[in-house]
Short mmCIF file of C-alpha atoms and ligand atoms in Angstrom, two decimals:
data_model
loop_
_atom_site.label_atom_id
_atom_site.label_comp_id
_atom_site.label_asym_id
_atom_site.label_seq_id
_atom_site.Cartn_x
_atom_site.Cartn_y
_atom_site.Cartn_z
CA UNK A 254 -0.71 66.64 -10.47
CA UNK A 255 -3.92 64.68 -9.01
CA UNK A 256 -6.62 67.56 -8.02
CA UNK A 257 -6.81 66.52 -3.63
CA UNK A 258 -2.68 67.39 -3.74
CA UNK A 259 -3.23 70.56 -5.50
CA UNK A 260 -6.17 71.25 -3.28
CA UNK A 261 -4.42 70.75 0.06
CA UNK A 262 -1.23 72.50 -0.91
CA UNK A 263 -3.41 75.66 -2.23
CA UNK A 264 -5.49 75.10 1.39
CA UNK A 265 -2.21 75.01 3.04
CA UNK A 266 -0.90 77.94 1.38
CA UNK A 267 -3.52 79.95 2.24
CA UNK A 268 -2.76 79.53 5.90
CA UNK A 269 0.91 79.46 5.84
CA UNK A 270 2.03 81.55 2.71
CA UNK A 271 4.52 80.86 1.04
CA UNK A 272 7.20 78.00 2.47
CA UNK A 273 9.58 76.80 3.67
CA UNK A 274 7.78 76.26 6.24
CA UNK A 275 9.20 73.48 8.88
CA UNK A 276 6.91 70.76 10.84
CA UNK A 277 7.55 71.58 14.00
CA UNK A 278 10.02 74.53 15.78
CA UNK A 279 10.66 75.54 19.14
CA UNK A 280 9.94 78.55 20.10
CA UNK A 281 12.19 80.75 22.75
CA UNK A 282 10.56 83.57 23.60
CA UNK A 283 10.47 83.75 27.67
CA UNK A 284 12.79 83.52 30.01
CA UNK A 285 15.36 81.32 28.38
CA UNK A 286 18.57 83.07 27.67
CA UNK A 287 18.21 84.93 31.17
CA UNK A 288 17.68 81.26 33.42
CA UNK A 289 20.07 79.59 31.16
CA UNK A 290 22.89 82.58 32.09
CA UNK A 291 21.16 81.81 35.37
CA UNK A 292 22.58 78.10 35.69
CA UNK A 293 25.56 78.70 34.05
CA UNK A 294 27.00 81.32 36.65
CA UNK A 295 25.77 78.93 39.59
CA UNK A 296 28.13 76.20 37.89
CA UNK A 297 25.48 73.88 39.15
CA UNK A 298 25.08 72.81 35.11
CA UNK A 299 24.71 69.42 36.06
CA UNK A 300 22.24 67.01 37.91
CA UNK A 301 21.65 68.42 41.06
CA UNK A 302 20.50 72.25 40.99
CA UNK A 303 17.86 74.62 41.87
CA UNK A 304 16.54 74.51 38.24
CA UNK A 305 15.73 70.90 38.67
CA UNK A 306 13.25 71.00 42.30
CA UNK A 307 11.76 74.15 40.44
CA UNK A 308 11.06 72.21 36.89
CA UNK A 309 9.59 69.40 38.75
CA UNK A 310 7.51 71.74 41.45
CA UNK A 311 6.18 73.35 38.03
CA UNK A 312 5.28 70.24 36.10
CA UNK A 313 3.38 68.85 38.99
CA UNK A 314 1.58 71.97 39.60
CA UNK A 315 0.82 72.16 35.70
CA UNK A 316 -0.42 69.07 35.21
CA UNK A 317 -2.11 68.08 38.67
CA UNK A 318 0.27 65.11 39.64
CA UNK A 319 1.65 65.25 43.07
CA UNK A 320 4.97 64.12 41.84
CA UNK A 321 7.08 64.59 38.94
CA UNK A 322 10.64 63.60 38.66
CA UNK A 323 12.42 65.05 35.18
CA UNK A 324 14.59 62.64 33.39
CA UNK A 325 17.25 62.97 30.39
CA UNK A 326 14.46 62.35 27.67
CA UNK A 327 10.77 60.76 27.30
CA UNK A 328 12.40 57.24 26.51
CA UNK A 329 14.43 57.32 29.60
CA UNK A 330 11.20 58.44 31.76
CA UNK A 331 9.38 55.66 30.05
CA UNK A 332 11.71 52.89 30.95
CA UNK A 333 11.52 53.60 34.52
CA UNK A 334 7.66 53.64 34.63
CA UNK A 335 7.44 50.31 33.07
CA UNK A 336 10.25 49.40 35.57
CA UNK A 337 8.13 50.82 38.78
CA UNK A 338 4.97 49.67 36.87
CA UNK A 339 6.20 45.85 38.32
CA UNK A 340 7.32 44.82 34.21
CA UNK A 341 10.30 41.94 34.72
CA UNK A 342 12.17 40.18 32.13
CA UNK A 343 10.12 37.60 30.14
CA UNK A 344 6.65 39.50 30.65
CA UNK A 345 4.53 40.98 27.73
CA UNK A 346 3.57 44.95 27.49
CA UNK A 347 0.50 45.64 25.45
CA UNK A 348 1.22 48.97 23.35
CA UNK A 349 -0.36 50.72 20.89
CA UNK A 350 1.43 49.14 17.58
CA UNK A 351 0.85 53.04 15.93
CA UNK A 352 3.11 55.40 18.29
CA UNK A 353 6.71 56.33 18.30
CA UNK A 354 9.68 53.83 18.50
CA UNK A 355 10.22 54.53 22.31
CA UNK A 356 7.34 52.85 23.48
CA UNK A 357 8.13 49.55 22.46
CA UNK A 358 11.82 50.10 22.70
CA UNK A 359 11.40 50.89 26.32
CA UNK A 360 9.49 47.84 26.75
CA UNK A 361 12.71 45.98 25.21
CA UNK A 362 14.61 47.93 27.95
CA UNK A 363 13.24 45.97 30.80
CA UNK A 364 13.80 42.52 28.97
CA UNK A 365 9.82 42.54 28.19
CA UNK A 366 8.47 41.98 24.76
CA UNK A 367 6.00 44.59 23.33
CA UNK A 368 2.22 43.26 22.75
CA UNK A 369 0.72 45.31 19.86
CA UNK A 370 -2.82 46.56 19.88
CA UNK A 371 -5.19 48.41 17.39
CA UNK A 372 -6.07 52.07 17.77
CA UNK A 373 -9.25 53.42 16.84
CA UNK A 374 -10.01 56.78 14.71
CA UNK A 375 -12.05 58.67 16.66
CA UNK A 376 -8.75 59.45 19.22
CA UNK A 377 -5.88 57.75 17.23
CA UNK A 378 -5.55 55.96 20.55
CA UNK A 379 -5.66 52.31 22.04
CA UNK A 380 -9.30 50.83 21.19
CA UNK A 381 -10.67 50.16 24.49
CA UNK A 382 -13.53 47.59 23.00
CA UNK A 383 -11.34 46.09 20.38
CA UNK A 384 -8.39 45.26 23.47
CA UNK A 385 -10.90 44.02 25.64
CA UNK A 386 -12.09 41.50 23.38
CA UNK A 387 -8.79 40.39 21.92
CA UNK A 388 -7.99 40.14 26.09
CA UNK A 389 -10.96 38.01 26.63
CA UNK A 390 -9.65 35.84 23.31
CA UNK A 391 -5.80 35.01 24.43
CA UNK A 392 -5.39 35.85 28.27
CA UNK A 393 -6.36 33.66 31.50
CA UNK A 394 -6.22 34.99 34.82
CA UNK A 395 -3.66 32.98 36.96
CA UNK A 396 -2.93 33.78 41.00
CA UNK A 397 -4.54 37.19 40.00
CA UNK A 398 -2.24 37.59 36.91
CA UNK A 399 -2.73 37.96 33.50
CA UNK A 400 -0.87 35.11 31.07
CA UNK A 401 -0.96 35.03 27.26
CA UNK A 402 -2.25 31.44 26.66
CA UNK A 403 -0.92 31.15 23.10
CA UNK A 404 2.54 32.12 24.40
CA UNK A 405 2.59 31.43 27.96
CA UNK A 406 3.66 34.90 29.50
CA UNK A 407 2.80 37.08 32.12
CA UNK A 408 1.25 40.56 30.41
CA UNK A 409 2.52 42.74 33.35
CA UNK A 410 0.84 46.45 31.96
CA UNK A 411 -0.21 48.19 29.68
CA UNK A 412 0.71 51.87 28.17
CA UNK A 413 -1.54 53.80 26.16
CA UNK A 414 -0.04 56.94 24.08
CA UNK A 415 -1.66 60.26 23.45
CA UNK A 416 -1.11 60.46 19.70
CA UNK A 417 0.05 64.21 18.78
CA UNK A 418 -1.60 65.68 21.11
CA UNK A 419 -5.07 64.53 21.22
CA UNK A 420 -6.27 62.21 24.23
CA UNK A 421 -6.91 58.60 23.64
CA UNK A 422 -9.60 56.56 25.55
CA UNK A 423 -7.47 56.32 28.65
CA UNK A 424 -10.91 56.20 30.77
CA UNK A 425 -11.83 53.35 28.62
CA UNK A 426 -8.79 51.46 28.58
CA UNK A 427 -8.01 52.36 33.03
CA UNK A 428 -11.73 50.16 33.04
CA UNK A 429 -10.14 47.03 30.94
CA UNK A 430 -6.87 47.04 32.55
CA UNK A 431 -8.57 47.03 35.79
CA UNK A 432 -10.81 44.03 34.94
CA UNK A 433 -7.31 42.36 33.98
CA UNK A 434 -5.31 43.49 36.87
CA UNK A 435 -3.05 45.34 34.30
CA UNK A 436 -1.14 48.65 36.00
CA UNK A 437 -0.98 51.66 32.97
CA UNK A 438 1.60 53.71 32.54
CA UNK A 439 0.32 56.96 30.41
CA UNK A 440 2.79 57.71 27.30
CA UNK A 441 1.70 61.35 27.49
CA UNK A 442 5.64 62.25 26.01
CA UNK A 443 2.99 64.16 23.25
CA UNK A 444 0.41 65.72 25.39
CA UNK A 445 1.31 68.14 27.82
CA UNK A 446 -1.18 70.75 28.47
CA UNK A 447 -3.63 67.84 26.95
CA UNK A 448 -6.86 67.09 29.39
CA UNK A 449 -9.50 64.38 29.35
CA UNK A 450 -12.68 65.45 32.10
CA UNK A 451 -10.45 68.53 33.23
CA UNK A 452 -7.99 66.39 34.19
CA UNK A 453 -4.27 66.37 32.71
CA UNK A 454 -3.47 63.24 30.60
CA UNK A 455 -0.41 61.05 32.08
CA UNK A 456 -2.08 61.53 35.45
CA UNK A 457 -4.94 58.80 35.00
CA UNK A 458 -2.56 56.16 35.22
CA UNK A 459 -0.08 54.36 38.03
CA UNK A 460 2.70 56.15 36.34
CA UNK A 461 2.92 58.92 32.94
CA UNK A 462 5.66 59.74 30.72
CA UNK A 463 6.57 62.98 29.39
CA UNK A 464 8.65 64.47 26.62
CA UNK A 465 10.92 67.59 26.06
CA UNK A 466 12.66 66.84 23.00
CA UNK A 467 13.11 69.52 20.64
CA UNK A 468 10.12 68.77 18.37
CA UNK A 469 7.51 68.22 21.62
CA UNK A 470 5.51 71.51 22.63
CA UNK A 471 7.62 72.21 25.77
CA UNK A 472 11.69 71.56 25.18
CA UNK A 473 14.73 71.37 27.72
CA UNK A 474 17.19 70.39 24.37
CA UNK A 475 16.55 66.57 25.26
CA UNK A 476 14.23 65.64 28.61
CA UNK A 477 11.75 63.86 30.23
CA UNK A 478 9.34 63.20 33.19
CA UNK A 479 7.46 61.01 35.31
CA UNK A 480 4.20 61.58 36.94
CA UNK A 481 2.46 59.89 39.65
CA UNK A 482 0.38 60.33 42.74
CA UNK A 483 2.21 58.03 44.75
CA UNK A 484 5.20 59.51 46.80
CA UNK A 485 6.54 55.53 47.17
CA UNK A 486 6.93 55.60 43.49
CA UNK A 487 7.86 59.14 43.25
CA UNK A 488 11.03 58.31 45.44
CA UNK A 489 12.03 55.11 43.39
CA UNK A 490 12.03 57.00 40.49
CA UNK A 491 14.20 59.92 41.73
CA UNK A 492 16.80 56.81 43.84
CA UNK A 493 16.63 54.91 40.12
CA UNK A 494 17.25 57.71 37.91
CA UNK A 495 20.41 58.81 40.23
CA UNK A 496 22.18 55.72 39.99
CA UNK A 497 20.78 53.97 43.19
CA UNK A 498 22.83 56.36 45.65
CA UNK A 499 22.14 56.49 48.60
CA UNK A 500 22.39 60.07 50.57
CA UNK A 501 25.26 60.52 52.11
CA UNK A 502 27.43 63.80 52.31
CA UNK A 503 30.62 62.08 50.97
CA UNK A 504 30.22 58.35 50.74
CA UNK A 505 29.19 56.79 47.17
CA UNK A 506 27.34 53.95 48.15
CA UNK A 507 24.31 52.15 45.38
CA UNK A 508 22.02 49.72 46.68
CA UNK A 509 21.22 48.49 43.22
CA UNK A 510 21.92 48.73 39.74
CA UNK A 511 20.00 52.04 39.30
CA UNK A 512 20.99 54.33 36.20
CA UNK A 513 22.10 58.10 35.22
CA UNK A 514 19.13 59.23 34.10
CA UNK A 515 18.10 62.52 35.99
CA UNK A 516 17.80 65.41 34.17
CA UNK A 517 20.83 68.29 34.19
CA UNK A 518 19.84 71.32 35.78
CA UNK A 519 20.90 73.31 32.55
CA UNK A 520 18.12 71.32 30.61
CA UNK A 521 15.97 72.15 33.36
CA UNK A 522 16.41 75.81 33.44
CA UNK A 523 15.44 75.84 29.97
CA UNK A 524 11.95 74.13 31.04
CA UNK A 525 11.58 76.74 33.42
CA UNK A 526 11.29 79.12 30.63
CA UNK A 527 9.42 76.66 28.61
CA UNK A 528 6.90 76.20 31.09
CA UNK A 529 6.04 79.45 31.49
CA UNK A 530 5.01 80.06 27.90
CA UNK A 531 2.94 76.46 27.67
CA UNK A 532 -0.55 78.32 27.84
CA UNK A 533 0.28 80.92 24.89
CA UNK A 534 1.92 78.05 22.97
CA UNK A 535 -1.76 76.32 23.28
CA UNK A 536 -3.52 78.64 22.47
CA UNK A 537 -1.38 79.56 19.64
CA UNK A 538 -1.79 75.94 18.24
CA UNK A 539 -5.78 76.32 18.50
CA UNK A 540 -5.64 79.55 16.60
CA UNK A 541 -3.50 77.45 14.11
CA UNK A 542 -6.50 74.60 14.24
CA UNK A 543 -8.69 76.76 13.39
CA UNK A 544 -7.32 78.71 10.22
CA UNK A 545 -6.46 75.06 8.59
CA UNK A 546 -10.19 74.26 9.27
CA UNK A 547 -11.64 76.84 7.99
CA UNK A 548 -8.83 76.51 4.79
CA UNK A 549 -9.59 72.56 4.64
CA UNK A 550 -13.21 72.29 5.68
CA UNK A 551 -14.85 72.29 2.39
CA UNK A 552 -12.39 70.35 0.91
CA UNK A 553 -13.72 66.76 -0.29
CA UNK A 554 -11.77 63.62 0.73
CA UNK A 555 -9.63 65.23 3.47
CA UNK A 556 -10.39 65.98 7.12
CA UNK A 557 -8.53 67.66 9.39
CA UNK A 558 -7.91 65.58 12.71
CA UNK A 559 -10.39 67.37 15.49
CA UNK A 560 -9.78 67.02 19.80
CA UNK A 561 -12.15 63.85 20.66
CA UNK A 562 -15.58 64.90 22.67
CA UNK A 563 -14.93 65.18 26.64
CA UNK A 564 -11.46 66.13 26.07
CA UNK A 565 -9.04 69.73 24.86
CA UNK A 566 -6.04 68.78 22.89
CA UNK A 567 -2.59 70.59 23.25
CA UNK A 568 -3.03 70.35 18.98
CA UNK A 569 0.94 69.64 19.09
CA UNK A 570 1.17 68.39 15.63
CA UNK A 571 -1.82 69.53 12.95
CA UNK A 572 -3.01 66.24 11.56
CA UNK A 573 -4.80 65.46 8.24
CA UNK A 574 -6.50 62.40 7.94
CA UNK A 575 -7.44 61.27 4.41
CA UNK A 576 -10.87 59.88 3.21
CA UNK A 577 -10.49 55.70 3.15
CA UNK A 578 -11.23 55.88 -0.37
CA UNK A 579 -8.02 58.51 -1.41
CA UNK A 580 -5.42 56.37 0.78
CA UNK A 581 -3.68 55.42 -2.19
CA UNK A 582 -2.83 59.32 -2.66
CA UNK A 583 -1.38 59.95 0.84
CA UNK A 584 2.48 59.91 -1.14
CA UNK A 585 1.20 62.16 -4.11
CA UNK A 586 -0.08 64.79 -1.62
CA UNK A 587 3.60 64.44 0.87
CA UNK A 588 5.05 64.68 -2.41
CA UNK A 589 3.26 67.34 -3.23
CA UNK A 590 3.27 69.65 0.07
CA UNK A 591 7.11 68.98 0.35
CA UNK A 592 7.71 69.58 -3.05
CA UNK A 593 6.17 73.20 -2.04
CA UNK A 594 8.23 73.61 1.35
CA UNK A 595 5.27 72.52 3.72
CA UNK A 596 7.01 70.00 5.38
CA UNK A 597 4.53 67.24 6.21
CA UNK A 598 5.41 63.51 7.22
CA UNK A 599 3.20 60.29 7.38
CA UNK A 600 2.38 59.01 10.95
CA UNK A 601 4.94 56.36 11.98
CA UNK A 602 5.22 52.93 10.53
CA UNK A 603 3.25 50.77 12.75
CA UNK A 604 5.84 49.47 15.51
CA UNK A 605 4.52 45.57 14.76
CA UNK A 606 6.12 45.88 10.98
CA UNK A 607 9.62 47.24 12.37
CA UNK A 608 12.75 44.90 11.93
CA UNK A 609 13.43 44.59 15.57
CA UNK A 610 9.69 43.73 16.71
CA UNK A 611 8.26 42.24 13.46
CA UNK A 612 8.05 38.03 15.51
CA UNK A 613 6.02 40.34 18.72
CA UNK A 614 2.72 39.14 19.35
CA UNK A 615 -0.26 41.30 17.96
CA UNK A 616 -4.00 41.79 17.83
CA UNK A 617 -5.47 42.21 14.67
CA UNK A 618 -4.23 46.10 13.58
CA UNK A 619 -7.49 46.54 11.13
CA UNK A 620 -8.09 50.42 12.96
CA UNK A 621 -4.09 50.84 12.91
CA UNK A 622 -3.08 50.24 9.11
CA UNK A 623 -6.20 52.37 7.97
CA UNK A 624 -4.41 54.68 10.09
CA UNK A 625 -1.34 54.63 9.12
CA UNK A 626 -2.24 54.84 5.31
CA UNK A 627 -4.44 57.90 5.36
CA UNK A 628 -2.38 60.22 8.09
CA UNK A 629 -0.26 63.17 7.27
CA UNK A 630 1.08 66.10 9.85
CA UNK A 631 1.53 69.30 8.11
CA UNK A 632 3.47 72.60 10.07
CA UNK A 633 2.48 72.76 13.74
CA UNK A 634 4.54 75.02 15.33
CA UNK A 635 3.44 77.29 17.56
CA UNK A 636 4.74 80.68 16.18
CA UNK A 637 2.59 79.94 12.73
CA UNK A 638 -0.73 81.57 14.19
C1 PLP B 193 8.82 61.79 21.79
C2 PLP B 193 8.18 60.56 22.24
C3 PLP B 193 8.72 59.73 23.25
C4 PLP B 193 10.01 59.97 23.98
O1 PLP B 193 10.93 60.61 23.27
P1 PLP B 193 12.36 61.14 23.72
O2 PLP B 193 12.91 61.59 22.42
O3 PLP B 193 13.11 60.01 24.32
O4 PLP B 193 12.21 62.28 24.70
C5 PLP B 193 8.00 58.61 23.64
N1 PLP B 193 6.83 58.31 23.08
C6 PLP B 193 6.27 59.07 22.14
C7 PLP B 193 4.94 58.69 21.59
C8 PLP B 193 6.93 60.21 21.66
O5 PLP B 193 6.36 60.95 20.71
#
């Protein structure tokens, strides 16, 4: 074995003892089984129940949005941003080409094509200098909107993602997509509880996107949510996620093709739980920061990923970012950790190189693939401090 893989495990093992020891669990330790029993007496399991108005109350509360309106999962939530956001069928998105599938895939959703831009180290997150130049490169300004001259189409927003936790440059990027008339919607599916100035990411933006899958830092079993300031919005969202019905006691009556995305009330009543535990669950994860520092601080050619200046990280996924110069050893040391039950994982294979958006158009990716070769997530979850 190379010495850094040996190093890290023997770091890691110090911290964690001995393995298995998973990536990422949930951890039920609240109110759960009690709200759950809750909604399941009521009967009101599915989309309309108390749990729901309370979940949403909660999340707006927590993060500082006036509205939130909880979908079926992060993808779902995402979809109807970009939808609200203005994004038609033939436009271009511009999205970070290192985050999650569901970013671009949502773009898909709306019959849009995902425009891929670099991230920069310092926050994993959308470079707010590097977009502005490539903007000033291939866009023109027509009737007030912004066309890709090299393909001819309308770029319609923009969504920048909050990679594991730690905020991106949304300040920086809000002051670009101004200049270029661009709305944002906030992928903040891995940031709750994350701030930027004191304020809650996924709130700086027209529209944010959050996350309760399983593997996020909050879970309903699957879910989602948007967040926004502006009640117009707010009430689209809510009329598109519940198929376009309009009220009525008895009649079922849709003024347009809306969808069945709102999230059950037995989901919710699980978030109610959740959400009461989000502030020990933080600081559990900082505790957790801080014994892998002190474990990998001296060691050479590996630094553990740190919240950017100006901002506090929720820390949802631990993240290791190799020197430039031991890249080539990022599979010896996955190897290596899994081979010793620390399950770790590489960040995600940059969205521009996947099958179905491999022909998108892209800015150069120089920050992203030195990225993408050097990152590894080791176990995050909260109960490990
Ligand atoms: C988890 C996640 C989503 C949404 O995921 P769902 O599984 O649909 O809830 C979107 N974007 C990013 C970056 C994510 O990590």
């Amino acid at each position: 074995m190379n010495a850094l893989p040996a190093t890290i495990v023997a770091a890691l093992a110090n911290v964690l003892g001995d393995g298995p020891v998973p990536l990422h669990e949930p951890h039920f330790d609240g109110n759960e089984s009690r709200y759950l029993s809750n909604c399941v007496a009521s009967t009101y399991v599915s989309s309309v129940g108390a749990y729901v108005d309370r979940f949403e109350a909660e999340l707006a509360a927590f993060t500082g949005a006036k509205h939130a309106v909880a979908t079926v999962n992060g993808t779902s939530a995402l979809h109807i941003a970009l939808l609200l956001a203005g994004v038609q069928p033939g436009d271009e998105v511009l999205v970070p080409a290192l985050s999650f599938v569901a970013t671009a895939n949502a773009v898909r959703y709306c019959g849009a094509t995902p425009h891929f831009l670099d991230s920069q180290e310092s926050t994993l997150g959308l470079d707010p200098t590097a977009m502005r130049s490539w903007l000033a490169e291939i866009s023109t300004m027509k009737s007030g909107e912004c066309v890709n001259r090299v393909t001819g189409k309308r770029i319609s927003a923009v969504v920048p993602m909050h990679g594991f936790g730690h905020p991106c440059d949304v300040v920086g990027v809000m002051e670009v997509a101004a200049e270029y008339g661009l709305p944002v919607v906030e992928d903040a599916a891995e940031s709750l509880g994350s701030l930027v100035n004191g304020q809650h990411t996924g709130t700086f933006g027209l529209l944010g996107t959050l996350s309760f899958n399983g593997n996020k830092i909050i879970t309903t079993g699957g879910g989602g949510a948007i967040l926004t300031n502006d009640a117009h919005l707010a009430q689209r969202a809510k009329h598109l996620t519940t198929t376009a019905k309009v009220l009525h006691r008895w009649e079922y009556t849709h003024d347009e093709v809306g969808y069945n995305y709102r999230m059950p009330n037995i989901n919710a009543a699980l978030g109610c739980a959740q959400l009461e535990q989000i502030d020990s669950f933080i600081a559990s994860k900082r505790r957790l920061y801080e014994s892998y520092l002190e474990a990998l601080g001296q060691v050479d050619g590996v630094t553990l990923l740190q919240e950017p200046p100006g901002t506090r990280s929720n820390y949802w996924l631990q993240t290791l970012l190799l020197d430039t110069d031991q890249a080539d050893q990022r599979d010896e040391v996955l190897k290596a950790l899994n081979d010793n039950g620390f399950m770790a994982r590489p960040a995600w294979t940059l969205l521009s190189s996947l099958k179905p958006f491999h022909s998108c158009p892209s800015a150069p990716l120089t920050g992203a693939k030195l990225l993408e070769q050097r990152i590894i997530n080791v176990p995050s979850s909260a109960g490990l401090s």
